[in-house]
Coordinates of C-alpha atoms (C1' of nucleotides) in Angstrom, one line a residue:
Chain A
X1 CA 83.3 74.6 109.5
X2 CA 82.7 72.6 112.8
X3 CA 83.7 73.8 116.2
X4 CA 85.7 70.6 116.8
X5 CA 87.2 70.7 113.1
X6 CA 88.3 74.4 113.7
X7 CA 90.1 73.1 116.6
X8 CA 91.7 69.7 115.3
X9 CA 92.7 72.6 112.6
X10 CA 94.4 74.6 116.0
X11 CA 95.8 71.2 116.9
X12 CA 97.7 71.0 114.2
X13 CA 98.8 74.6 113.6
X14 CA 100.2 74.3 116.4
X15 CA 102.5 71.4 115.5
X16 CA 103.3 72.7 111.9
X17 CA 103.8 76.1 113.0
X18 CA 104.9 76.2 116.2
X19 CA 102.6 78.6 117.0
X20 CA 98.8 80.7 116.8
X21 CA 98.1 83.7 116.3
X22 CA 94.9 84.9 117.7
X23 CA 93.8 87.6 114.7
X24 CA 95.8 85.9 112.0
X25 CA 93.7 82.6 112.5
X26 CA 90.5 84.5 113.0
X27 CA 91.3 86.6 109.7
X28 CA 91.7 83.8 107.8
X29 CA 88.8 81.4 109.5
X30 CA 86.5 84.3 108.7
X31 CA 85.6 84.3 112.4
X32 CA 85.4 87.2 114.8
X33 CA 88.3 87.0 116.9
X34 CA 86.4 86.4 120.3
X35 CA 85.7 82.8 119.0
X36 CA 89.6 81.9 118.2
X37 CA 89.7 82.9 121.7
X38 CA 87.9 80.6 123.0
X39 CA 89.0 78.1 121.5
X40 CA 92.0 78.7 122.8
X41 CA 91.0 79.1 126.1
X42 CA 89.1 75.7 126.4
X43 CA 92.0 73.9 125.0
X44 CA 94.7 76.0 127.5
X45 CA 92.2 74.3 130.0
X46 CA 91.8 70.9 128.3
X47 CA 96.0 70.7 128.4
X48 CA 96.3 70.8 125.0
X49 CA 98.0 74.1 124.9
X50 CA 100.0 77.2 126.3
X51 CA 98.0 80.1 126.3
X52 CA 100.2 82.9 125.6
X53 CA 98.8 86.5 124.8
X54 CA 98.3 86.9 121.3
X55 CA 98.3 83.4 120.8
X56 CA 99.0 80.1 121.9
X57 CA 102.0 77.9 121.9
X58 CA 102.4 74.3 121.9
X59 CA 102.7 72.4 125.5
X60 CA 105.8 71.1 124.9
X61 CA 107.8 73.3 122.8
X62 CA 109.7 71.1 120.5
X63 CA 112.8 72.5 121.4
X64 CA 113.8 74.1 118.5
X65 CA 116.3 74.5 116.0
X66 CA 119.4 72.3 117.6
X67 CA 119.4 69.5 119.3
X68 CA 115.8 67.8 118.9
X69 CA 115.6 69.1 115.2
X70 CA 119.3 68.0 114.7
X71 CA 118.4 64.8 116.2
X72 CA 115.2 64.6 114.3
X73 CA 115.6 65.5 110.6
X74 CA 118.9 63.9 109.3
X75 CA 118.4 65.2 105.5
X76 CA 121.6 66.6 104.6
X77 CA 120.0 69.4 103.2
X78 CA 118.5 70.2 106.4
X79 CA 121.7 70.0 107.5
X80 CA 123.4 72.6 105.1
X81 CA 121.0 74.7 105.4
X82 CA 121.4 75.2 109.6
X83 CA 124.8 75.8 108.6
X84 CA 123.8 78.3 106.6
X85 CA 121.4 79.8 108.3
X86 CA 124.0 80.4 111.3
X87 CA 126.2 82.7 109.2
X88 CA 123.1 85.2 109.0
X89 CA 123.3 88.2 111.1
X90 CA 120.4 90.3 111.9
X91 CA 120.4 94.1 109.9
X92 CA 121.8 92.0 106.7
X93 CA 120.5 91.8 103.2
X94 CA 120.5 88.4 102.3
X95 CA 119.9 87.2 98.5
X96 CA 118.7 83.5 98.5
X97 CA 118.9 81.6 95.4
X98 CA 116.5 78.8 94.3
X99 CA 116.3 75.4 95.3
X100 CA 115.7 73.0 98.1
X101 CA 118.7 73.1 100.1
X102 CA 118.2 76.9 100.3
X103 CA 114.6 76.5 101.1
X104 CA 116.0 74.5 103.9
X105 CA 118.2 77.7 105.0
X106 CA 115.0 79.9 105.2
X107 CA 113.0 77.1 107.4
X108 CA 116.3 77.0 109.7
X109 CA 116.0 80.5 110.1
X110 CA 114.9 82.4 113.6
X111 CA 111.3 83.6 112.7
X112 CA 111.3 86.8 114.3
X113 CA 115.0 88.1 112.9
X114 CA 115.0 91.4 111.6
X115 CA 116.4 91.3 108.3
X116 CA 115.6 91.8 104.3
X117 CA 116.0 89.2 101.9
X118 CA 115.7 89.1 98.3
X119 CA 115.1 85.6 96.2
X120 CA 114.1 85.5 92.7
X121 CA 112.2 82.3 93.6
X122 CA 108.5 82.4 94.3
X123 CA 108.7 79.3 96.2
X124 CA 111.4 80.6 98.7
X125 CA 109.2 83.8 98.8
X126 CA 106.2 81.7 99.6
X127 CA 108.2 80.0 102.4
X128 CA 108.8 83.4 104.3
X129 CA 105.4 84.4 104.9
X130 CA 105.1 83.6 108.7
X131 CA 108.8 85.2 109.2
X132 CA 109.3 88.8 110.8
X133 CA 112.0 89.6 107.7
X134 CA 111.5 92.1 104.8
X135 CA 111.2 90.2 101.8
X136 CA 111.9 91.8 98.0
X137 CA 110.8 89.4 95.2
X138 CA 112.6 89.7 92.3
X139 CA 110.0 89.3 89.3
X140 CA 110.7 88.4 85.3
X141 CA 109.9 85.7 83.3
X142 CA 110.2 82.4 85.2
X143 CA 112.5 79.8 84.0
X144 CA 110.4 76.8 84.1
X145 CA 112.8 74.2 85.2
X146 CA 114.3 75.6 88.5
X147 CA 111.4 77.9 88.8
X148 CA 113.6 81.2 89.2
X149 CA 112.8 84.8 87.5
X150 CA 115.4 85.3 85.0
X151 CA 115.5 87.8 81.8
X152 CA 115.6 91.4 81.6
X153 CA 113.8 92.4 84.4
X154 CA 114.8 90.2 86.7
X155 CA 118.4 91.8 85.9
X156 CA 117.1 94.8 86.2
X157 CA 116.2 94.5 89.6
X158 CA 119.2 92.9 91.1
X159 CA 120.7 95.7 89.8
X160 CA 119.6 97.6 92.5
X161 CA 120.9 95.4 95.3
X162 CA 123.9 95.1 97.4
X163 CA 123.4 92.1 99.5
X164 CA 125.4 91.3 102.4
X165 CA 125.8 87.4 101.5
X166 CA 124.3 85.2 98.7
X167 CA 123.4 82.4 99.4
X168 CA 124.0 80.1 95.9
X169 CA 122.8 77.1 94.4
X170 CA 124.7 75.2 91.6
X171 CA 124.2 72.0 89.6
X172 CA 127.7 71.5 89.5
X173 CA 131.3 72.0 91.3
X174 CA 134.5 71.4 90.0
X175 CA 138.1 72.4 91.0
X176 CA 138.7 73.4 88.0
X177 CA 135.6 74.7 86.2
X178 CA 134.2 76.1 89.1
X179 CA 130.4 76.2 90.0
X180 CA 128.2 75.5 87.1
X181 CA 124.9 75.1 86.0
X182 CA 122.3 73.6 83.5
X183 CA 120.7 77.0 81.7
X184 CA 122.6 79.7 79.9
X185 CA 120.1 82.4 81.6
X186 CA 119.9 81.2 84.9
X187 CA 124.0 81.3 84.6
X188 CA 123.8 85.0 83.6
X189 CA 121.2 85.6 86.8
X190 CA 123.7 83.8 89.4
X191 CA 126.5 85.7 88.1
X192 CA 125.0 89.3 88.4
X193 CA 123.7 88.2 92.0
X194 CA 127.0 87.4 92.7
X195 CA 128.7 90.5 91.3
X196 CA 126.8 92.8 93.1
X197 CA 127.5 90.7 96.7
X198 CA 129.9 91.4 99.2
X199 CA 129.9 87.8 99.7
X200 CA 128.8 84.7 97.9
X201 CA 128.0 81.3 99.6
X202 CA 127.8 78.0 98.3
X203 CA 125.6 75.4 99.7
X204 CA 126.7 71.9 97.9
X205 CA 125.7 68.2 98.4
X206 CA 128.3 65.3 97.7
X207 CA 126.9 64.2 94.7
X208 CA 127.8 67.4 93.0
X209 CA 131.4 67.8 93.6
X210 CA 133.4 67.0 90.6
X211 CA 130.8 67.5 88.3
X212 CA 130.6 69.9 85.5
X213 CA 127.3 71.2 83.8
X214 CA 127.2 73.9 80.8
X215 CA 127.2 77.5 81.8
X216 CA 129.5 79.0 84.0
X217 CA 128.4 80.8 86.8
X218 CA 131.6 82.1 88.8
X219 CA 135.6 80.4 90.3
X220 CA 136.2 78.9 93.4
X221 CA 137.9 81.5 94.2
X222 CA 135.3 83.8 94.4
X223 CA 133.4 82.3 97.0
X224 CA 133.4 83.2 100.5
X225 CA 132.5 80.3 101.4
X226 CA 131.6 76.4 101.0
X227 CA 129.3 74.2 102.8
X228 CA 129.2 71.1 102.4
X229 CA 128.4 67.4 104.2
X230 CA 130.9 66.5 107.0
X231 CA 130.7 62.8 105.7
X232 CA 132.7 63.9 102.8
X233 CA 135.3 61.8 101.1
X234 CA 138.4 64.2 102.7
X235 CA 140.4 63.5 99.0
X236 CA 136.8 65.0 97.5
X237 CA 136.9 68.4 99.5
X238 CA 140.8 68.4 99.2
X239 CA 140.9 70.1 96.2
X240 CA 138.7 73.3 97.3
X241 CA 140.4 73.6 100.6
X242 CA 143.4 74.5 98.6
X243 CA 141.5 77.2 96.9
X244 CA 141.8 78.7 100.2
X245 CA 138.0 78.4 100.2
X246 CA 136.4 78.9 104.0
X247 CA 134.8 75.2 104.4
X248 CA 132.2 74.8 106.4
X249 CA 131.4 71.1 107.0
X250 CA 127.4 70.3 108.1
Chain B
X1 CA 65.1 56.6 100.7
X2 CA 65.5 53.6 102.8
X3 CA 67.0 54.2 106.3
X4 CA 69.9 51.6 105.7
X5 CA 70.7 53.8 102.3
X6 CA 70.6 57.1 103.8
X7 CA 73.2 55.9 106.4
X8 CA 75.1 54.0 103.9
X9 CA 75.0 57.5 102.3
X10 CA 76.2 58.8 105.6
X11 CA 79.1 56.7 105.4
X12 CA 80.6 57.1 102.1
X13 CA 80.1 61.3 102.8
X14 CA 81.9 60.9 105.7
X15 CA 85.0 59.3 103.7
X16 CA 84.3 61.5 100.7
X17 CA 84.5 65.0 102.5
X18 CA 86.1 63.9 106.5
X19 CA 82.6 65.7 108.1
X20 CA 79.0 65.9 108.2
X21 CA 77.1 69.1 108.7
X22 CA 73.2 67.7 109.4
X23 CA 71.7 70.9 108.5
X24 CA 73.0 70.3 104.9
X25 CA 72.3 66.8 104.3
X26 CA 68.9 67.7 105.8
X27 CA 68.9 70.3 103.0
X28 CA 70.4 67.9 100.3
X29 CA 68.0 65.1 100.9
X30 CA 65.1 66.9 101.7
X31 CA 64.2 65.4 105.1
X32 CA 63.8 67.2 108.4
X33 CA 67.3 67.8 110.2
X34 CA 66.0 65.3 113.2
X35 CA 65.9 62.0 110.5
X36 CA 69.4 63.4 110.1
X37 CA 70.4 63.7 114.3
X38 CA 68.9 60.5 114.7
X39 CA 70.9 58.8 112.2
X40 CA 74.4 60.3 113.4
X41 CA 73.3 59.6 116.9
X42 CA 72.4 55.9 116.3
X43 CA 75.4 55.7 114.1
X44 CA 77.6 57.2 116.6
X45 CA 75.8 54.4 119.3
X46 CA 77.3 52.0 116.7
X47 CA 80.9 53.0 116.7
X48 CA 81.0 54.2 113.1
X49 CA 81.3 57.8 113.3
X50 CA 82.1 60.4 115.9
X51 CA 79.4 62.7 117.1
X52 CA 80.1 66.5 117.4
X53 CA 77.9 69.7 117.6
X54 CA 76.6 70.5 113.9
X55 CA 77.2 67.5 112.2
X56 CA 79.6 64.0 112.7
X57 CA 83.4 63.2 112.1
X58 CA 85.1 60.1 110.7
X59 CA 86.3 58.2 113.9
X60 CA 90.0 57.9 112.8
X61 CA 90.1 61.5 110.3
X62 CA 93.3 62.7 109.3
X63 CA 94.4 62.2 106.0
X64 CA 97.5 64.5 106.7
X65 CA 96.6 67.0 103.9
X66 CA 93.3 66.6 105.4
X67 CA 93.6 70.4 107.2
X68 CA 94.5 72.1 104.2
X69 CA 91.3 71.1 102.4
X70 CA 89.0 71.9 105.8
X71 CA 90.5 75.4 105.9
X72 CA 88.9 76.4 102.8
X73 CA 85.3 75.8 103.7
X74 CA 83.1 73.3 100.9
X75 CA 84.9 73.4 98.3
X76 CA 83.2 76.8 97.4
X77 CA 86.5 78.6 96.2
X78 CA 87.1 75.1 94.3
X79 CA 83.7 75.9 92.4
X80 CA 84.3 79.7 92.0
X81 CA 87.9 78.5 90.3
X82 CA 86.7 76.7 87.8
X83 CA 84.0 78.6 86.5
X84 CA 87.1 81.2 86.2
X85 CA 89.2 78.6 84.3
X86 CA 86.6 78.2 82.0
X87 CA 87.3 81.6 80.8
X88 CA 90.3 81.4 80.3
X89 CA 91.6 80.4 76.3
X90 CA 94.9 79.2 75.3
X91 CA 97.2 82.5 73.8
X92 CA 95.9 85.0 76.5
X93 CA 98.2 87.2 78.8
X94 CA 96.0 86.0 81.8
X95 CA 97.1 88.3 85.1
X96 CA 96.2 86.7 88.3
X97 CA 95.6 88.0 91.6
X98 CA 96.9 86.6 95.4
X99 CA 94.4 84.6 97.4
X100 CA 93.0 81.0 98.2
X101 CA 90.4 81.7 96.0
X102 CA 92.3 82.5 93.1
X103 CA 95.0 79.2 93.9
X104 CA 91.9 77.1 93.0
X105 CA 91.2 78.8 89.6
X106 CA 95.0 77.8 89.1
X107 CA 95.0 74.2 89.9
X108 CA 91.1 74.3 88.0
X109 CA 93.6 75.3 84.3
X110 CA 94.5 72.2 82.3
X111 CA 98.2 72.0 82.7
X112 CA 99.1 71.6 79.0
X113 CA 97.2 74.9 77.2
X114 CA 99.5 77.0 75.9
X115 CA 99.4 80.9 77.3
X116 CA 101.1 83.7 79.4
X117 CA 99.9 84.0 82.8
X118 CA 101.2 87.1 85.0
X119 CA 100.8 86.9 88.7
X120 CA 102.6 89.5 91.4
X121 CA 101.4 86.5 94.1
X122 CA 105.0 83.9 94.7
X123 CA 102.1 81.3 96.2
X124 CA 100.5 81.2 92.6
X125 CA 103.6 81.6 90.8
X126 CA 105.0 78.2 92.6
X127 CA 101.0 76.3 91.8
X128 CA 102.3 77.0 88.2
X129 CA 105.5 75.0 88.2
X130 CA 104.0 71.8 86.1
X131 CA 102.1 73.8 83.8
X132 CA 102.7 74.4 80.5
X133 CA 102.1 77.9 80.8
X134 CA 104.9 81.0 80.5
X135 CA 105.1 82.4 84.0
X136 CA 105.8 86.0 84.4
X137 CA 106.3 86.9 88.1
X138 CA 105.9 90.7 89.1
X139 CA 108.6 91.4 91.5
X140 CA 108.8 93.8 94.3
X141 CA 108.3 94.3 97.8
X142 CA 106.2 91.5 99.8
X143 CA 103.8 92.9 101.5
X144 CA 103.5 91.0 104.4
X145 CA 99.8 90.6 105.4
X146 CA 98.6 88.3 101.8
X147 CA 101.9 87.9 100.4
X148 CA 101.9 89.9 97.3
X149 CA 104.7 92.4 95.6
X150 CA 103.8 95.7 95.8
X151 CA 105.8 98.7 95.5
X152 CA 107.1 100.7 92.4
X153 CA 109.0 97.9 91.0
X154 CA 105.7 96.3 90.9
X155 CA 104.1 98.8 89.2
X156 CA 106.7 99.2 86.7
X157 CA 106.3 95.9 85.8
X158 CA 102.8 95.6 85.8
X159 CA 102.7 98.9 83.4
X160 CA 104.5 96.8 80.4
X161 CA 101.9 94.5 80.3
X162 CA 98.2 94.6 78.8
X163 CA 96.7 91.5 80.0
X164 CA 93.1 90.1 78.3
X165 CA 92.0 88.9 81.8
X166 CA 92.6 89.8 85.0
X167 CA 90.9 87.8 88.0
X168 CA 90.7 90.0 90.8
X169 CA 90.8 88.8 94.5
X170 CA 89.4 91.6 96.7
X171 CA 88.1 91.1 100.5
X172 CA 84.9 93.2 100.1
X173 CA 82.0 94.3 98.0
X174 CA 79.7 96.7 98.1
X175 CA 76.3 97.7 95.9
X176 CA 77.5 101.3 96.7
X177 CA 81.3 101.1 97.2
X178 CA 82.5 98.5 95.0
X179 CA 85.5 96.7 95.4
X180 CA 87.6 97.3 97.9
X181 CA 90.7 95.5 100.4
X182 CA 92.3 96.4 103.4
X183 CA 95.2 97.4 102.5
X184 CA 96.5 100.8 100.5
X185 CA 99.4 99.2 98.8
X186 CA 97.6 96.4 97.7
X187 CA 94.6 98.8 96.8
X188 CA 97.2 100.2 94.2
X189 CA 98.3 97.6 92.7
X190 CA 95.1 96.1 91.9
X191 CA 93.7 99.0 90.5
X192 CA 97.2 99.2 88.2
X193 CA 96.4 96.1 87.3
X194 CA 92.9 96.1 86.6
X195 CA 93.5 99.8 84.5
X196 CA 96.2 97.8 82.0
X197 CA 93.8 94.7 81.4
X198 CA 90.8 94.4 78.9
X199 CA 88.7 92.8 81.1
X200 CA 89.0 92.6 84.9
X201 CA 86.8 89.4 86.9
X202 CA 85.8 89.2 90.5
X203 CA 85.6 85.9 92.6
X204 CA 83.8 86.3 94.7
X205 CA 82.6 84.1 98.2
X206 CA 79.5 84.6 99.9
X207 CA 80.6 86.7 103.2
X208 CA 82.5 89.3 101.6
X209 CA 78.8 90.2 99.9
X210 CA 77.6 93.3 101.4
X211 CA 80.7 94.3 103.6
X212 CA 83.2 97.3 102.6
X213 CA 86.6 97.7 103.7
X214 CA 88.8 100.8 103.8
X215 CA 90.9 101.0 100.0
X216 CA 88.6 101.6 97.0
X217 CA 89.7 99.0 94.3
X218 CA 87.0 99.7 91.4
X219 CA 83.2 100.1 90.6
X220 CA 80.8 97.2 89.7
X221 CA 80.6 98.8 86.6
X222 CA 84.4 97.9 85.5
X223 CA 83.5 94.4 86.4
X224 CA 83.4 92.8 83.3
X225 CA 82.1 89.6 85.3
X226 CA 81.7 88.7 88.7
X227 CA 81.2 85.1 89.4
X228 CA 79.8 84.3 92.9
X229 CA 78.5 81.3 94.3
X230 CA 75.0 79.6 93.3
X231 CA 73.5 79.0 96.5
X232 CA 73.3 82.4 97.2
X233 CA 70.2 84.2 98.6
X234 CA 68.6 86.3 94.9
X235 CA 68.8 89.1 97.4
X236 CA 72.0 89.7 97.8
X237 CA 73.1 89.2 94.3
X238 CA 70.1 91.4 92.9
X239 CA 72.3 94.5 93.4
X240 CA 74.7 93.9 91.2
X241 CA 72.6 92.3 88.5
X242 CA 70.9 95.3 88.2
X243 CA 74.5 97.0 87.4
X244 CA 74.7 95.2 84.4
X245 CA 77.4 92.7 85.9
X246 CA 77.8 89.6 84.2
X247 CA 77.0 87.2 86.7
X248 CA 78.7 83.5 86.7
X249 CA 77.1 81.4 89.1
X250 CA 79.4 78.6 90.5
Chain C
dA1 C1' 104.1 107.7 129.7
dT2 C1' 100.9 107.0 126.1
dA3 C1' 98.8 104.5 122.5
dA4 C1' 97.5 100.3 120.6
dA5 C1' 96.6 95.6 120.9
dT6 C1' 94.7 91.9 123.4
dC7 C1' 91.9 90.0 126.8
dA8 C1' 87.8 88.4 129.9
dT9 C1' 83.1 89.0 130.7
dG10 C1' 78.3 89.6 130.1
dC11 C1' 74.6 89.7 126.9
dA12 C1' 71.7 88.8 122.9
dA13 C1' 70.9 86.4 118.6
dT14 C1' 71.1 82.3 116.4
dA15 C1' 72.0 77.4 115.7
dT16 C1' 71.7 73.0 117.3
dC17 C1' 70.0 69.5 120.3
dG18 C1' 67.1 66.0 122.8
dT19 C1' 62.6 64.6 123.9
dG20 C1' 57.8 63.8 123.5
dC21 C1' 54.1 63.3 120.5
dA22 C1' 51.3 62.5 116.5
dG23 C1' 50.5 60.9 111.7
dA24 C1' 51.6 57.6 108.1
dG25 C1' 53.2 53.4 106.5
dT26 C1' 54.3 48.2 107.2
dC27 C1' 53.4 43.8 108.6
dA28 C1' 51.5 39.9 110.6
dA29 C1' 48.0 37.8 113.4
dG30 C1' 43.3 37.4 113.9
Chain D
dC1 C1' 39.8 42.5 105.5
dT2 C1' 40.6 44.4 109.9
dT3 C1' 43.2 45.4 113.8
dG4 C1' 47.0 46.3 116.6
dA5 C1' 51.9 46.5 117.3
dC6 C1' 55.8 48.5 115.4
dT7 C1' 58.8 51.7 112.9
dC8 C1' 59.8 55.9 110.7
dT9 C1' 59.3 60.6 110.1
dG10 C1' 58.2 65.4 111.0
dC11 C1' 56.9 68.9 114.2
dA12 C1' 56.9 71.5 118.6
dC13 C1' 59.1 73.0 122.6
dG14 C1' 62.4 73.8 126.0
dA15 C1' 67.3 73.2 126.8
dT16 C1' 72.0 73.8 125.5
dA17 C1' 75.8 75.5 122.6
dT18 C1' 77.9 78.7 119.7
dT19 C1' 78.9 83.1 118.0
dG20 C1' 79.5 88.1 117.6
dC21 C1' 79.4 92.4 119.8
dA22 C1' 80.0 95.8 123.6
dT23 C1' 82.5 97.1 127.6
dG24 C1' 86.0 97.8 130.6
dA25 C1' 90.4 95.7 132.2
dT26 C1' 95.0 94.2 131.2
dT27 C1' 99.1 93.7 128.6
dT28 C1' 102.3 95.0 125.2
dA29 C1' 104.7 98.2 122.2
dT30 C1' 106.5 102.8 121.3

DNA sequence: ATAAATCATGCAATATCGTGCAGAGTCAAG
DNA sequence: CTTGACTCTGCACGATATTGCATGATTTAT
C-alpha cells in the first residue's frame, strides 16, 4: 500500500468513523505503529486533522448526534432510532432485535457507553464492533429472510437473559391483533425475548400500523412503549394511545 | 512493447486497480523500474495521472467503496479465498473462521450450492445473507478485538457439530510453533473447532510466515492444507512442505 | 501512586528517486 | 550503404523518502 493511499485511507476514516485509533489502524494496516504516527503527525501539521493522543480526530467535529445529524439524515428510521437510543441508560442489558430501524438505534448510540447488549442478529452484532459495550450474540440456525438466529438454541440462550429493555421489530401493528409478523419461528423467538424483559419497546414506521401479518408475537398492552413518526395521521396512532401505550413520537 | 502501449497499459491499470506500484509493473513487464518512473513522470507532466512515492494514482480516485478494496492489499486474500472455495462441495457442514481473509473465501462460494456452513464470526454470518446456504451462527460472547463469540456458550455449540471443513484464520505461523493468535479465548475456540472437524485449512498471507504469537492454536501436522500465496519466496514455504502440508498455492 | 500505554526522537536498513551516461535501435539525409 | 541525429532503454550512483526499532519522556488509566 502507498504512503499517500494509506493516508487518503486516514482521510476517510476519519469521516466514517469519526475517529483513529493509532494501534487499531496499525494492527490492521499491518504496519508498526510508529508509521500510523506519522502519518498522523504530518497530517495534524498539514490541517487535515486533530491530533489527539491515541489517535486523531477530525478538524471539525461533525457535531454529533443532534442537531447537524438531525438536520442531516432525515430517514425516519434514523429518526426512530435516536429516539430510541435516548431511552438507554448506561449499566443496562439491552436485547436488540433485527432489522434496520434497530440497526439505526445501535449507530445512534454513544460509542463509549458502558453497557451489554444481546441481538440474535449478526448484522447488528457486526455494527457494534467500534462501540465500548459488551456484546452477547445469540447463535442458532439463521432464518434466512430477516437474517435472525432462531430454533432451539437460540431459545436456549435467551433463556438465560433478563434484559432491561427490548428493543422490537415487527412486520405488522394492529389495535386489535397486536404486533405481528411474517414467520412462525421468528414469532416464537420475539415472544421469549419479550417474556424474559422487564420492558419491551416497539420501534414502528407508518406504513405498518394497521396491518396484520401471520404469527403473533405479543398485545399492545404489553408494550412499554411505542415509537413511532411524529408525522403520523393523529386518527392512525389514536387507537394505541388508548391502550394506555407510552408514545413516543420521533 | 511500444512506449504508447505500455502507457496505454498504464492507463487502463490505473482505472482497473485506482494505483500503480512501479516496482511491480517493472516486475510484471519485465523492464527495468526506470522505463517505468519515466513513464509515470512523463505521464504525470501530461495531466493524466498523479505522481506519488512508489507508484502513481488516478487524478480524480474515489470510487466510494474504493477504501474498502485498498485496505486489503492486492487482492491477495481475494486469491487465497478462492482457492478455499474451490474446496468446498455442495452437502458439507463447512465451519468458517473470523477474518478479512476468510470474508473473501465467502463472497468466492457460488451463492446457489446447497450446504450448511457454521461460522461463530456475525461479519461472515451477515456476507451469507443471499446465499443459498443454511446458516448456523455460534452465539456467545463477542470478543471485542476480531469480533468473534467466544465463551462457553460457544463452545457448547461448537461441540454439537462435526464439520467436514473448517478454514482457519490464525495471525501467525511458525515451522516450530505452529499456529497460533493473540488472543487466549479465541485460541480456545479455534482449537474446539478445529478438534470437532475432519479436516482443518489454513489461509494463510505472506507476513504472518515466520512470526509466532502468544496462544498455541495447532501443529502443521493437523493442517490438512494450507494454502498460501504463489508469489512467495520457495524459502519460506519449504518448511512446511517438508511437514507433509498440502500446499495450495493462490 | 504506580503501572501501562502512548509518544517523540534518533538511528539504521531499505526502498525509491532523479540524473547522467552508454549501448542499441530507428530513420532519414547524404 | 553509410553516417549521424534521435529515441529508448538499462545501469550506476548519490540523494531522498520511508519504515521499523530502541530509548527515554510524557500521558493516561488504575
Amino acid at each position: 500500500m502507498l504512503t499517500s493511499q494509506r493516508r487518503a485511507l486516514i482521510a476517510a476514516r476519519l469521516v466514517r468513523d469519526g475517529q483513529i485509533v493509532a494501534g487499531e489502524l496499525a494492527q490492521e494496516l499491518d504496519l508498526s505503529e510508529d508509521t500510523i504516527r506519522r502519518d498522523l503527525r504530518d497530517m495534524a501539521a498539514a490541517g487535515l486533522l486533530k491530533r489527539v493522543h491515541g489517535g486523531a480526530l477530525p478538524l471539525a467535529p461533525p457535531l454529533p448526534d443532534l442537531e447537524s445529524r438531525q438536520a442531516m439524515s432525515t430517514g425516519v428510521k434514523q429518526r426512530l432510532g435516536r429516539k430510541a437510543a435516548d431511552l438507554v441508560r448506561a449499566g443496562q442489558l439491552v436485547f436488540i432485535d433485527g432489522g434496520t430501524t434497530n440497526a439505526e438505534l445501535v449507530q445512534a448510540l454513544p460509542r463509549d457507553m458502558a453497557l451489554t447488549i444481546a441481538t440474535h442478529s449478526p448484522a447488528i452484532a457486526a455494527l457494534l464492533e467500534k462501540h465500548r459495550a459488551e456484546v452477547i450474540l445469540i447463535g442458532g440456525r439463521l432464518y434466512k429472510h430477516s437474517m435472525v438466529s432462531t430454533g432451539a438454541a437460540a431459545l436456549a440462550a435467551i433463556g438465560t437473559l433478563r434484559p432491561d429493555i427490548f428493543f422490537l421489530g415487527a412486520t405488522a401493528i394492529h389495535a386489535a391483533h397486536g404486533l405481528t409478523t411474517g414467520d412462525y419461528e421468528e414469532a416464537a423467538i420475539k415472544r421469549a425475548i419479550a417474556a424474559q424483559s422487564a420492558e419491551t419497546i416497539a420501534l414502528m414506521t407508518r406504513e405498518k400500523f394497521g396491518t396484520v401479518s401471520p404469527h403473533h408475537i405479543t398485545g399492545i398492552e404489553n408494550i412499554a412503549a411505542l415509537i413511532l413518526p411524529a408525522d403520523m395521521e393523529p386518527d392512525t396512532s389514536a387507537p394505541y394511545r388508548q391502550k394506555a401505550v407510552r408514545i413516543i413520537e420521533a
